[in-house]
C-alpha cells in the first residue's frame, strides 16, 4: 500500500523524505516521488521503480526544509512517472493514500471547468478539486472538498502560496504525526517516525493537521483547535531493522518465541493456578458471560489465525463460532445481536475490508473485540475491546510472528472464556496455560533444525504446483502454509481438507507433485495417513509433518520426507508446525531468487478495497 511521508523542520527535507520513503518501502509500491518547497517554488521529482532510483534522479541542489514524499502502489492508472505522486494542479501539490470512489463524477464536473487531467489517477482529480476550491483559505478549500469526496484518503497537501506549511487530512487511510527537535513529521505508519520520536498521535478522521517547522496544529474542519491523543511506541529502531538477518521475514520467523512470550506476559495471572488475566486489557469476564455466539472476521493470514481460533473455541466453549473473510462479511447480511461477539483480527489494524467489517458488526449491535498488533490503529480505536499482540513491528509482507501471536491471543481468550463459562476448571485452564507457556521453547527447538527445512526447500524450488493437506487444526494451518508459500515463491499452491481430495483435487496429483501433509492431530491421524497413501499412490512427492509421540506407527516408505515436531499437546502443534511451513516458504523463495520481503503485486497493509 502507498507510503506517505511529510517533513517540515531544520534538516535537509529531501534527505529526510528519502529516508522516510525507504522505511516505508515494506508497504509495497512500484513508483515514488517527492515535492519540496525551494527558493524557486515547489520542486517535484518522481520515478518509476525503487526509492533508490528516485534518489538517483534528485538534483544535487534542492535546498529545502519542507516537503512531502510518496511511494505508490498502483490502484487507478498503471505504473508510470505521470501517475506517480506527488500530483500538482495549480496551487495544489498533493500526495494520497486511498481510493477516491467518485472520481469519475468529479472529473466530469472539473472537465466542464476546463480542467483536464494529465494522469490516469484519482489522486490528480482530488488535487484538481481542492485547487478549484482554493482561494487562499486552505481550511475552507478542505472543508468544501471533503463534502464532495467519497472513498478513502490520507492527503498531504502543499499550497504554492503557503511556503513551508503542509496540510493533512484523512478518512479511512492511516496518518500518524510527531513533533521533534528536528521538526514536524507525518507518515503512513509509525515506522517512519521512529527516527524522530517515540511519542506520536494518530490524526483523527476529518480533522486537519497544519504542519510547520515548530508545530503541528490539529483542527476540526470548522477551525476549532483540538488536542490529539498522544501515544507511545514501545519498541526501538532496531526492532524495525534486519539486525544481521538476510531478510526481515527470516528475522521475524526467529522472533516468534519472543513475540509469543511478550504477548503472554501481561496476561499471566500467577497464583495457585496459572490463569489468563485481561485486567490490563480492560476485558471483563462479563464480555464472555453475555456472549452466546462468536463471529471471527479478517483477511489473509489473520483470517487463517481466525480459522484456528474457531476450532479451539468451538471445541472448548461449545457455542457456535464462525469465520468469514472480511471482504465477504462486509457485504453479507450477518445475523448479529447484542449477545454476539465479533472478533476482528488484523496485524496492521488498517486493512480496509476488516475495518469495514468491524463497522458493520458494530452497526448490527454486536460487541467487538480486536486482536491487533499496531497500537492506536484504526481497528483498535474503533473496537469495543482490544487484545494487542506484542509481536513488535512486522516489516516483511509475509506475516509470520503476527500470525503465531494472533494464535496466542485466541488461546488466551478461549481459556479465559472457558473458565468463566465453567467449561474448564481452574486446574484444567492452568494445565493448558502451562502448555501455552512452553510453546516458545518448543518453537526454538524447531528453529534449531532450520537447515533441514533449507535442504528440503531445494526439492520444492522447481515446483509448478504444490498442495497442502490436513484435517481439523492441520487444515487451518495448511491454509496458512499455502498462502505463505504462494505469496513469496509465486508457486501455485492450494490447501485442501485432506478428506476432500478424492472429491476433485486428486485428479491433479501426478508424478512428483509436492504434497505437504500435516498429521499432528491424534484424533484424525489414521485418516490422514490413509490420505497420504492416496496421494503417494499417485506419485506425489510427500513431505509428512507429524508430532513426536503420535502413537500410530508410521509405515516405512509412506513419504519422501518426514519432519517430526517436538512432543506437545495436539492443541499446541500449530505453533511448531507453523515454523516449518514458514521456513519452507522462505527458503524456497530465496532459492528462486525472489524478493522475499516485498513480493510482487503485494502490500503489507491493504488499506484500499
Ligand atoms: C499475509 O502473509 C499477507 N501479507 C496478507 O494475507 C495479510 O495477512 C492480510 O492482508 C491481512 O493483513 P492485516 O493482518 O494487517 O489485516
Coordinates of C-alpha atoms and ligand atoms in Angstrom, one line a residue:
X1 CA 0.0 0.0 0.0
X2 CA 1.1 3.6 -0.6
X3 CA 3.5 5.1 1.8
X4 CA 3.3 8.8 2.8
X5 CA 5.9 11.0 4.5
X6 CA 5.9 14.7 5.2
X7 CA 8.7 16.6 6.9
X8 CA 8.9 20.3 7.9
X9 CA 11.9 21.2 10.0
X10 CA 15.6 22.0 10.4
X11 CA 17.1 19.2 8.4
X12 CA 17.5 18.7 4.6
X13 CA 13.9 17.9 3.6
X14 CA 15.0 16.0 0.5
X15 CA 17.2 13.6 2.6
X16 CA 14.6 13.2 5.3
X17 CA 11.9 12.3 2.8
X18 CA 14.1 9.7 1.0
X19 CA 15.0 8.1 4.4
X20 CA 11.3 8.1 5.3
X21 CA 10.3 6.5 2.0
X22 CA 13.0 3.9 2.4
X23 CA 11.5 3.0 5.8
X24 CA 8.0 2.7 4.2
X25 CA 9.2 0.5 1.3
X26 CA 8.0 -2.6 3.1
X27 CA 4.4 -1.4 2.5
X28 CA 4.8 -2.4 -1.2
X29 CA 5.0 0.0 -4.1
X30 CA 6.0 0.5 -7.7
X31 CA 6.9 4.2 -8.1
X32 CA 7.9 7.1 -5.8
X33 CA 8.2 10.8 -5.7
X34 CA 8.9 13.9 -3.6
X35 CA 7.9 17.6 -3.7
X36 CA 9.8 20.3 -1.7
X37 CA 9.4 24.0 -1.1
X38 CA 12.6 25.6 -2.5
X39 CA 13.7 29.1 -3.3
X40 CA 12.3 28.7 -6.8
X41 CA 8.9 27.4 -5.7
X42 CA 7.7 23.8 -5.3
X43 CA 10.1 21.3 -7.0
X44 CA 8.8 17.8 -7.8
X45 CA 10.8 14.7 -8.7
X46 CA 9.2 11.4 -9.5
X47 CA 10.3 8.0 -10.8
X48 CA 9.1 4.5 -11.5
X49 CA 10.8 1.7 -9.6
X50 CA 12.5 1.8 -6.2
X51 CA 13.3 4.7 -3.9
X52 CA 17.0 4.3 -4.9
X53 CA 16.0 5.2 -8.4
X54 CA 14.2 8.3 -7.2
X55 CA 17.3 9.2 -5.2
X56 CA 19.5 9.0 -8.3
X57 CA 17.2 11.5 -10.0
X58 CA 17.3 14.1 -7.3
X59 CA 19.1 17.4 -8.3
X60 CA 22.2 18.0 -6.1
X61 CA 20.9 21.4 -5.1
X62 CA 17.3 21.1 -3.9
X63 CA 17.6 23.2 -0.7
X64 CA 14.5 22.8 1.4
X65 CA 13.3 22.3 4.9
X66 CA 9.8 21.2 4.0
X67 CA 8.3 18.6 1.7
X68 CA 6.2 15.6 1.1
X69 CA 7.1 12.1 -0.3
X70 CA 5.1 9.1 -1.6
X71 CA 5.6 5.5 -2.6
X72 CA 2.7 4.5 -4.9
X73 CA 1.1 1.1 -5.0
X74 CA -0.9 1.4 -8.3
X75 CA -4.7 1.3 -8.0
X76 CA -6.1 3.8 -10.5
X77 CA -3.8 4.1 -13.5
X78 CA -0.8 2.0 -14.4
X79 CA 2.8 2.2 -13.2
X80 CA 4.3 5.3 -14.8
X81 CA 6.0 8.5 -13.9
X82 CA 3.0 10.6 -14.8
X83 CA 0.8 8.6 -12.5
X84 CA 3.4 8.7 -9.6
X85 CA 2.7 11.1 -6.8
X86 CA 3.0 14.0 -5.9
X87 CA 0.4 15.5 -8.2
X88 CA 0.3 19.2 -8.9
X89 CA -2.7 21.2 -10.1
X90 CA -2.5 25.0 -10.0
X91 CA -1.7 26.0 -6.4
X92 CA -2.0 22.5 -5.0
X93 CA 0.7 19.8 -4.7
X94 CA -0.7 16.6 -3.1
X95 CA 0.1 13.0 -2.2
X96 CA -2.6 10.5 -1.4
X97 CA -3.1 7.0 0.1
X98 CA -6.5 5.5 -0.5
X99 CA -9.1 5.4 -3.3
X100 CA -11.5 8.2 -4.4
X101 CA -14.6 6.3 -5.3
X102 CA -16.4 9.1 -7.1
X103 CA -13.5 10.4 -9.1
X104 CA -15.2 9.8 -12.5
X105 CA -18.1 12.1 -11.4
X106 CA -15.7 14.7 -10.1
X107 CA -13.5 14.5 -13.2
X108 CA -16.5 15.2 -15.4
X109 CA -17.5 18.2 -13.3
X110 CA -13.9 19.5 -13.4
X111 CA -13.6 19.0 -17.1
X112 CA -16.6 21.3 -17.6
X113 CA -14.5 24.0 -15.9
X114 CA -11.7 23.3 -18.4
X115 CA -9.5 21.3 -16.1
X116 CA -8.2 18.3 -18.0
X117 CA -6.1 15.7 -16.0
X118 CA -2.7 14.6 -17.4
X119 CA -2.6 11.3 -15.5
X120 CA -5.0 8.4 -15.1
X121 CA -5.2 8.7 -11.3
X122 CA -8.0 9.5 -8.9
X123 CA -5.4 11.4 -6.9
X124 CA -4.9 14.1 -9.6
X125 CA -8.7 14.6 -9.6
X126 CA -8.6 15.2 -5.9
X127 CA -5.8 17.7 -6.3
X128 CA -7.8 19.5 -9.1
X129 CA -10.9 19.6 -6.9
X130 CA -9.0 21.2 -4.0
X131 CA -7.3 23.7 -6.3
X132 CA -10.7 24.6 -7.8
X133 CA -11.9 25.4 -4.3
X134 CA -8.8 27.2 -3.1
X135 CA -8.7 31.0 -2.9
X136 CA -6.1 31.4 -0.2
X137 CA -8.0 29.8 2.6
X138 CA -6.8 26.2 2.9
X139 CA -9.3 25.2 5.6
X140 CA -12.2 26.5 3.5
X141 CA -11.0 24.6 0.5
X142 CA -10.6 21.4 2.5
X143 CA -14.0 21.8 4.2
X144 CA -15.7 22.0 0.8
X145 CA -13.6 19.3 -0.8
X146 CA -14.4 16.8 2.0
X147 CA -18.1 17.4 1.3
X148 CA -17.6 16.1 -2.2
X149 CA -15.0 13.4 -1.9
X150 CA -16.2 9.8 -1.4
X151 CA -13.9 7.0 -0.6
X152 CA -10.7 6.7 1.5
X153 CA -7.9 9.1 1.7
X154 CA -4.9 10.4 3.6
X155 CA -3.7 13.6 2.0
X156 CA -0.6 15.7 2.5
X157 CA -1.1 19.0 0.7
X158 CA 1.2 21.9 -0.1
X159 CA -0.2 25.2 -1.3
X160 CA 2.2 27.2 -3.5
X161 CA 1.4 30.5 -1.7
X162 CA 1.9 29.0 1.8
X163 CA 5.6 28.2 2.0
X164 CA 6.9 25.6 4.4
X165 CA 3.4 24.5 5.5
X166 CA 1.9 21.1 5.0
X167 CA -1.9 20.4 5.5
X168 CA -3.0 16.8 6.2
X169 CA -6.4 15.3 6.4
X170 CA -7.6 11.6 6.4
X171 CA -10.6 9.4 6.2
X172 CA -10.1 5.6 6.3
X173 CA -6.4 5.6 5.3
X174 CA -3.9 5.9 8.1
X175 CA -1.8 9.0 9.1
X176 CA 0.4 9.4 12.2
X177 CA 2.2 12.6 13.3
X178 CA 5.0 13.5 15.7
X179 CA 6.9 16.6 16.7
X180 CA 10.7 16.6 17.5
X181 CA 13.7 18.9 17.8
X182 CA 14.4 18.2 14.1
X183 CA 11.0 19.3 13.1
X184 CA 7.4 18.0 12.4
X185 CA 6.8 14.7 10.7
X186 CA 3.7 12.9 9.3
X187 CA 3.7 9.4 7.9
X188 CA 1.5 6.4 6.9
X189 CA 2.8 4.5 9.9
X190 CA 5.0 4.9 12.9
X191 CA 8.0 3.0 11.5
X192 CA 8.9 6.3 9.7
X193 CA 8.6 8.3 12.9
X194 CA 10.9 6.3 15.0
X195 CA 14.0 8.3 14.0
X196 CA 12.4 11.4 15.4
X197 CA 10.3 10.5 18.4
X198 CA 8.6 7.7 20.3
X199 CA 5.6 9.9 21.1
X200 CA 3.1 10.3 18.3
X201 CA -0.6 10.7 17.6
X202 CA -3.0 9.4 15.1
X203 CA -4.7 12.2 13.1
X204 CA -8.4 11.6 13.8
X205 CA -10.6 11.3 10.7
X206 CA -11.9 14.6 9.2
X207 CA -9.5 16.6 11.3
X208 CA -6.8 18.8 9.7
X209 CA -3.2 18.8 10.8
X210 CA -1.4 22.1 9.9
X211 CA 2.3 21.2 9.9
X212 CA 5.1 23.8 10.3
X213 CA 8.7 23.5 11.4
X214 CA 7.9 24.0 15.1
X215 CA 4.3 22.9 15.5
X216 CA 1.5 20.6 14.3
X217 CA -1.8 22.2 14.9
X218 CA -4.8 19.9 14.8
X219 CA -8.2 21.4 14.0
X220 CA -11.8 20.4 13.3
X221 CA -12.9 21.4 9.8
X222 CA -14.5 24.5 11.3
X223 CA -11.1 25.6 12.6
X224 CA -11.6 24.7 16.2
X225 CA -8.2 23.7 17.6
X226 CA -8.2 20.3 19.3
X227 CA -5.6 18.3 21.3
X228 CA -4.8 14.9 19.8
X229 CA -4.5 11.8 22.0
X230 CA -0.7 11.1 22.4
X231 CA 0.6 7.5 22.1
X232 CA 4.0 6.0 22.8
X233 CA 6.0 3.5 20.7
X234 CA 7.3 0.7 22.9
X235 CA 10.0 -0.6 20.7
X236 CA 13.1 0.9 19.3
X237 CA 14.6 1.5 15.9
X238 CA 16.4 -1.8 15.9
X239 CA 13.1 -3.7 16.2
X240 CA 12.4 -2.4 12.7
X241 CA 15.8 -3.3 11.3
X242 CA 17.1 -6.7 10.0
X243 CA 19.7 -6.9 12.7
X244 CA 22.0 -9.2 10.7
X245 CA 19.4 -11.4 9.1
X246 CA 19.3 -11.5 5.3
X247 CA 15.6 -10.7 5.2
X248 CA 13.0 -9.2 7.6
X249 CA 11.0 -12.4 7.1
X250 CA 13.8 -14.6 8.4
X251 CA 14.3 -12.3 11.4
X252 CA 10.6 -12.3 12.2
X253 CA 10.3 -16.1 11.9
X254 CA 13.1 -16.2 14.6
X255 CA 11.4 -13.6 16.7
X256 CA 8.3 -15.7 17.2
X257 CA 9.1 -17.3 20.6
X258 CA 9.9 -13.9 22.0
X259 CA 6.8 -12.4 20.4
X260 CA 4.6 -15.1 22.0
X261 CA 6.3 -14.6 25.4
X262 CA 5.7 -10.8 25.1
X263 CA 2.0 -11.4 24.2
X264 CA 1.6 -13.8 27.1
X265 CA 3.5 -11.9 29.8
X266 CA 1.0 -9.2 30.7
X267 CA -1.9 -11.8 30.8
X268 CA -0.4 -14.4 33.1
X269 CA -2.1 -14.3 36.5
X270 CA 0.2 -16.1 38.8
X271 CA -1.0 -17.8 41.9
X272 CA -2.1 -21.3 42.8
X273 CA -3.4 -21.6 39.2
X274 CA -2.0 -20.0 36.1
X275 CA -5.0 -18.3 34.5
X276 CA -5.3 -15.8 31.7
X277 CA -5.8 -12.3 33.1
X278 CA -7.1 -9.5 30.9
X279 CA -7.4 -6.8 33.6
X280 CA -4.7 -4.7 31.9
X281 CA -6.6 -5.0 28.6
X282 CA -9.9 -3.8 30.1
X283 CA -11.6 -7.0 29.1
X284 CA -14.0 -8.1 31.9
X285 CA -15.5 -11.5 32.3
X286 CA -18.9 -10.1 31.7
X287 CA -18.0 -9.9 28.0
X288 CA -17.9 -13.7 27.9
X289 CA -20.9 -14.2 30.2
X290 CA -23.1 -12.2 27.8
X291 CA -22.0 -14.0 24.6
X292 CA -23.8 -16.9 23.0
X293 CA -22.1 -16.9 19.6
X294 CA -18.8 -15.7 18.1
X295 CA -18.1 -14.5 14.6
X296 CA -14.5 -14.1 13.6
X297 CA -13.6 -11.9 10.6
X298 CA -10.3 -10.9 9.0
X299 CA -8.3 -11.1 5.8
X300 CA -5.4 -13.4 4.6
X301 CA -3.2 -14.7 7.3
X302 CA -5.2 -13.0 10.0
X303 CA -8.2 -15.0 8.8
X304 CA -6.2 -18.2 9.0
X305 CA -5.5 -17.4 12.6
X306 CA -9.2 -17.0 13.0
X307 CA -9.8 -20.4 11.5
X308 CA -7.6 -21.9 14.2
X309 CA -9.4 -19.8 16.8
X310 CA -12.7 -21.1 15.7
X311 CA -11.7 -24.8 16.1
X312 CA -10.3 -24.1 19.5
X313 CA -13.3 -22.0 20.7
X314 CA -16.0 -24.4 19.5
X315 CA -14.1 -27.3 21.0
X316 CA -13.8 -25.8 24.4
X317 CA -16.7 -23.3 24.7
X318 CA -19.4 -25.3 23.0
X319 CA -21.0 -22.3 21.4
X320 CA -21.4 -21.5 17.6
X321 CA -18.2 -19.9 16.2
X322 CA -18.0 -18.8 12.6
X323 CA -15.2 -17.4 10.5
X324 CA -15.8 -15.2 7.5
X325 CA -13.3 -13.3 5.2
X326 CA -13.9 -9.7 5.9
X327 CA -14.4 -8.8 2.2
X328 CA -17.4 -11.2 2.2
X329 CA -18.6 -10.4 5.7
X330 CA -18.9 -6.7 5.0
X331 CA -21.3 -7.3 2.0
X332 CA -23.2 -10.1 3.7
X333 CA -26.2 -9.7 5.9
X334 CA -24.9 -11.1 9.1
X335 CA -27.2 -12.3 11.8
X336 CA -25.8 -10.5 14.9
X337 CA -27.3 -9.1 18.1
X338 CA -26.1 -7.8 21.5
X339 CA -25.2 -11.4 22.5
X340 CA -22.9 -11.8 19.5
X341 CA -19.2 -11.2 19.9
X342 CA -17.4 -10.3 16.7
X343 CA -13.6 -10.8 16.8
X344 CA -11.7 -8.9 14.2
X345 CA -8.1 -9.8 13.6
X346 CA -5.5 -7.6 11.9
X347 CA -1.8 -7.2 12.2
X348 CA -1.8 -3.7 10.8
X349 CA -5.1 -2.6 12.2
X350 CA -5.7 -0.7 9.0
X351 CA -7.0 -3.4 6.5
X352 CA -9.8 -1.7 4.7
X353 CA -12.1 -4.7 4.4
X354 CA -11.6 -5.7 8.0
X355 CA -12.2 -2.2 9.2
X356 CA -15.5 -2.1 7.2
X357 CA -16.5 -5.5 8.6
X358 CA -15.9 -4.1 12.1
X359 CA -18.1 -1.1 11.4
X360 CA -20.9 -3.3 10.1
X361 CA -20.7 -5.6 13.2
X362 CA -21.0 -2.5 15.4
X363 CA -23.9 -1.2 13.4
X364 CA -25.7 -4.6 13.9
X365 CA -25.3 -4.3 17.6
X366 CA -22.6 -6.9 18.2
X367 CA -19.8 -6.5 20.8
X368 CA -16.5 -6.2 19.0
X369 CA -13.0 -7.3 20.1
X370 CA -9.9 -6.6 18.0
X371 CA -6.8 -8.7 18.0
X372 CA -4.3 -6.2 16.6
X373 CA -0.5 -5.7 16.5
X374 CA -0.3 -2.0 15.9
X375 CA -1.2 0.2 18.8
X376 CA -3.6 3.0 18.1
X377 CA -4.5 1.7 14.7
X378 CA -8.0 2.4 13.2
X379 CA -9.3 -1.1 14.0
X380 CA -8.0 -0.9 17.6
X381 CA -9.6 2.5 18.1
X382 CA -13.0 1.6 16.7
X383 CA -13.4 -1.7 18.6
X384 CA -15.2 -2.1 21.9
X385 CA -12.3 -4.2 23.2
X386 CA -8.7 -4.6 22.1
X387 CA -6.3 -7.5 22.8
X388 CA -3.0 -6.3 21.5
X389 CA -0.4 -8.8 20.3
X390 CA 3.0 -7.7 21.2
X391 CA 4.9 -9.1 18.2
X392 CA 6.7 -5.8 17.5
X393 CA 6.9 -4.2 14.1
X394 CA 6.3 -6.8 11.3
X395 CA 8.0 -5.5 8.2
X396 CA 8.0 -8.4 5.8
X397 CA 4.9 -8.6 3.6
X398 CA 4.5 -12.3 4.5
X399 CA 3.1 -12.4 8.0
X400 CA 4.8 -14.8 10.4
X401 CA 5.2 -13.6 14.0
X402 CA 2.0 -11.7 13.9
X403 CA 0.2 -15.0 12.9
X404 CA 1.5 -17.0 15.9
X405 CA 1.0 -14.1 18.2
X406 CA -2.7 -13.9 17.0
X407 CA -3.0 -17.7 17.7
X408 CA -1.7 -16.9 21.2
X409 CA -4.3 -14.2 21.7
X410 CA -7.1 -16.7 20.6
X411 CA -5.8 -19.4 23.0
X412 CA -5.7 -16.9 25.9
X413 CA -9.3 -15.7 25.1
X414 CA -10.6 -19.2 24.8
X415 CA -9.1 -20.4 28.1
X416 CA -10.4 -17.4 30.0
X417 CA -13.9 -17.7 28.3
X418 CA -14.0 -21.5 29.0
X419 CA -13.1 -20.8 32.7
X420 CA -15.7 -18.1 33.0
X421 CA -18.3 -20.3 31.3
X422 CA -17.5 -23.2 33.6
X423 CA -16.4 -25.4 30.7
X424 CA -12.9 -25.8 32.2
X425 CA -11.9 -25.8 35.9
X426 CA -9.1 -23.6 37.2
X427 CA -6.9 -26.7 37.2
X428 CA -7.7 -27.6 33.6
X429 CA -7.1 -24.0 32.4
X430 CA -3.9 -23.8 34.4
X431 CA -2.6 -27.0 32.7
X432 CA -3.4 -25.6 29.3
X433 CA -1.8 -22.3 30.2
X434 CA 1.4 -24.1 31.2
X435 CA 1.4 -25.8 27.8
X436 CA 0.9 -22.4 26.1
X437 CA 3.8 -21.0 28.2
X438 CA 6.1 -23.7 26.9
X439 CA 5.3 -23.1 23.3
X440 CA 8.2 -20.6 22.9
X441 CA 10.7 -23.2 23.9
X442 CA 9.2 -25.8 21.5
X443 CA 9.4 -23.3 18.7
X444 CA 13.1 -22.6 19.5
X445 CA 13.8 -26.3 19.1
X446 CA 12.2 -26.4 15.7
X447 CA 14.2 -23.3 14.7
X448 CA 17.4 -25.1 15.6
X449 CA 16.5 -27.6 12.7
X450 CA 16.2 -24.8 10.1
X451 CA 18.9 -26.3 8.0
X452 CA 16.7 -29.3 7.4
X453 CA 14.0 -27.1 6.0
X454 CA 16.6 -25.2 4.0
X455 CA 17.8 -28.5 2.4
X456 CA 14.2 -29.7 1.8
X457 CA 13.2 -26.5 0.1
X458 CA 15.5 -27.4 -2.8
X459 CA 13.0 -30.1 -3.6
X460 CA 10.2 -27.6 -3.8
X461 CA 12.0 -24.9 -5.7
X462 CA 11.3 -26.2 -9.2
X463 CA 7.6 -27.0 -8.4
X464 CA 4.9 -25.5 -10.6
X465 CA 2.1 -26.7 -8.3
X466 CA 2.1 -27.7 -4.7
X467 CA -0.6 -28.9 -2.3
X468 CA -1.0 -28.7 1.5
X469 CA -3.4 -31.2 3.1
X470 CA -4.6 -31.6 6.7
X471 CA -7.6 -32.2 8.8
X472 CA -9.0 -30.1 11.7
X473 CA -6.3 -27.8 13.1
X474 CA -4.0 -29.1 10.5
X475 CA -6.3 -28.0 7.7
X476 CA -6.5 -24.5 9.2
X477 CA -2.7 -24.5 9.3
X478 CA -2.5 -25.9 5.7
X479 CA -4.3 -22.7 4.5
X480 CA -1.7 -20.6 6.2
X481 CA 1.2 -22.7 4.8
X482 CA -0.3 -22.3 1.3
X483 CA -0.6 -18.5 1.4
X484 CA 2.9 -18.2 2.8
X485 CA 4.3 -20.3 0.0
X486 CA 2.5 -18.7 -2.9
X487 CA 2.8 -15.1 -1.8
X488 CA 6.6 -15.2 -1.7
X489 CA 7.6 -18.1 -4.2
X490 CA 4.9 -17.4 -6.8
X491 CA 4.4 -21.2 -7.0
X492 CA 0.7 -22.1 -7.5
X493 CA -0.4 -23.8 -4.2
X494 CA -3.6 -24.9 -2.7
X495 CA -4.6 -26.1 0.7
X496 CA -7.1 -28.9 0.9
X497 CA -9.1 -30.6 3.7
X498 CA -7.5 -34.0 3.2
X499 CA -10.8 -35.7 3.2
X500 CA -11.8 -33.6 0.2
X501 CA -9.0 -34.7 -2.1
X502 CA -11.0 -37.6 -3.7
X503 CA -13.8 -35.2 -4.5
X504 CA -11.8 -33.5 -7.2
X505 CA -8.2 -32.4 -6.5
X506 CA -6.8 -35.9 -6.6
X507 CA -7.0 -35.6 -10.4
X508 CA -4.2 -33.0 -10.1
X509 CA -1.9 -35.3 -8.2
X510 CA 0.6 -36.7 -10.6
X511 CA 4.1 -37.9 -10.5
X512 CA 6.4 -35.7 -8.5
X513 CA 3.8 -33.1 -7.4
X514 CA 4.8 -32.0 -3.9
X515 CA 2.2 -32.6 -1.2
X516 CA 2.9 -31.3 2.3
X517 CA 0.8 -33.4 4.6
X518 CA 0.2 -32.2 8.2
X519 CA -0.7 -35.0 10.6
X520 CA -0.3 -33.7 14.1
X521 CA -3.8 -34.3 15.4
X522 CA -4.1 -37.7 17.1
X523 CA -7.9 -38.0 16.6
X524 CA -7.6 -37.8 12.8
X525 CA -4.1 -39.2 12.5
X526 CA -5.1 -42.6 11.0
X527 CA -7.4 -40.9 8.4
X528 CA -4.5 -38.6 7.5
X529 CA -2.2 -41.4 6.9
X530 CA -4.6 -43.0 4.5
X531 CA -4.9 -39.7 2.7
X532 CA -1.1 -39.6 2.5
X533 CA -1.2 -43.1 1.0
X534 CA -3.8 -41.9 -1.6
X535 CA -1.6 -39.2 -2.9
X536 CA 1.6 -41.2 -2.7
X537 CA 0.0 -44.0 -4.7
X538 CA -0.5 -41.4 -7.5
X539 CA 3.2 -40.4 -7.5
X540 CA 3.1 -37.3 -5.2
X541 CA 6.3 -36.3 -3.5
X542 CA 5.1 -36.3 0.1
X543 CA 6.6 -34.3 2.9
X544 CA 4.9 -35.6 6.1
X545 CA 4.8 -33.5 9.2
X546 CA 3.9 -35.4 12.4
X547 CA 4.4 -34.9 16.1
X548 CA 6.8 -36.9 18.3
X549 CA 4.6 -39.4 20.2
X550 CA 2.0 -39.8 17.5
X551 CA 1.0 -43.2 18.7
X552 CA 0.1 -44.8 15.3
X553 CA 3.3 -46.2 13.8
X554 CA 4.4 -44.7 10.5
X555 CA 4.8 -47.5 8.0
X556 CA 8.1 -47.5 6.2
X557 CA 8.3 -45.7 2.9
X558 CA 5.0 -43.9 3.3
X559 CA 6.5 -40.5 2.5
X560 CA 9.6 -39.0 0.8
X561 CA 10.5 -36.7 3.7
X562 CA 9.3 -36.9 7.3
X563 CA 9.6 -33.9 9.7
X564 CA 8.8 -34.6 13.3
X565 CA 7.7 -31.9 15.7
X566 CA 8.7 -31.9 19.4
X567 CA 6.1 -33.6 21.6
X568 CA 3.3 -31.4 22.9
X569 CA -0.5 -31.5 23.4
X570 CA -2.1 -31.6 20.0
X571 CA -3.6 -28.2 20.8
X572 CA -0.1 -26.6 20.5
X573 CA 1.1 -28.3 17.4
X574 CA 0.1 -25.4 15.2
X575 CA 2.8 -23.2 16.8
X576 CA 5.7 -25.5 16.0
X577 CA 4.3 -26.7 12.6
X578 CA 3.9 -23.1 11.5
X579 CA 7.6 -22.6 11.8
X580 CA 8.3 -25.4 9.4
X581 CA 5.9 -24.1 6.8
X582 CA 7.2 -20.6 7.1
X583 CA 10.8 -21.7 6.7
X584 CA 9.9 -23.9 3.7
X585 CA 8.3 -20.9 2.0
X586 CA 11.2 -18.6 3.0
X587 CA 14.0 -20.9 1.7
X588 CA 12.1 -21.8 -1.5
X589 CA 11.6 -18.1 -2.3
X590 CA 15.3 -17.5 -1.6
X591 CA 16.3 -20.4 -3.9
X592 CA 14.1 -18.9 -6.6
X593 CA 16.0 -15.7 -6.2
X594 CA 12.8 -13.6 -5.4
X595 CA 12.3 -10.5 -3.3
X596 CA 11.2 -12.3 -0.1
X597 CA 10.3 -9.3 1.9
X598 CA 8.5 -7.4 -0.9
X599 CA 6.9 -9.9 -3.2
X600 CA 5.4 -8.6 -6.5
X601 CA 2.0 -7.0 -6.5
X602 CA 1.5 -7.3 -2.8
X603 CA 1.4 -4.7 0.0
X604 CA 2.0 -5.1 3.8
X605 CA -1.2 -3.4 4.7
X606 CA -4.1 -3.4 2.3
X607 CA -5.7 -0.1 3.1
X608 CA -7.8 0.0 -0.1
X609 CA -10.7 -2.3 -1.0
Ligands
LIG1 C1 -0.1 -12.5 4.9 O1 1.2 -13.0 4.8 C2 -0.4 -11.4 3.9 N1 0.6 -10.4 4.0 C3 -1.8 -10.9 4.0 O2 -2.7 -12.0 3.8 C4 -2.2 -10.3 5.3 O3 -2.3 -11.3 6.3 C5 -3.6 -9.6 5.1 O4 -3.5 -8.6 4.2 C6 -4.2 -9.1 6.4 O5 -3.4 -8.0 6.9 P1 -3.7 -7.5 8.4 O6 -3.4 -8.6 9.3 O7 -2.8 -6.3 8.6 O8 -5.1 -7.0 8.4

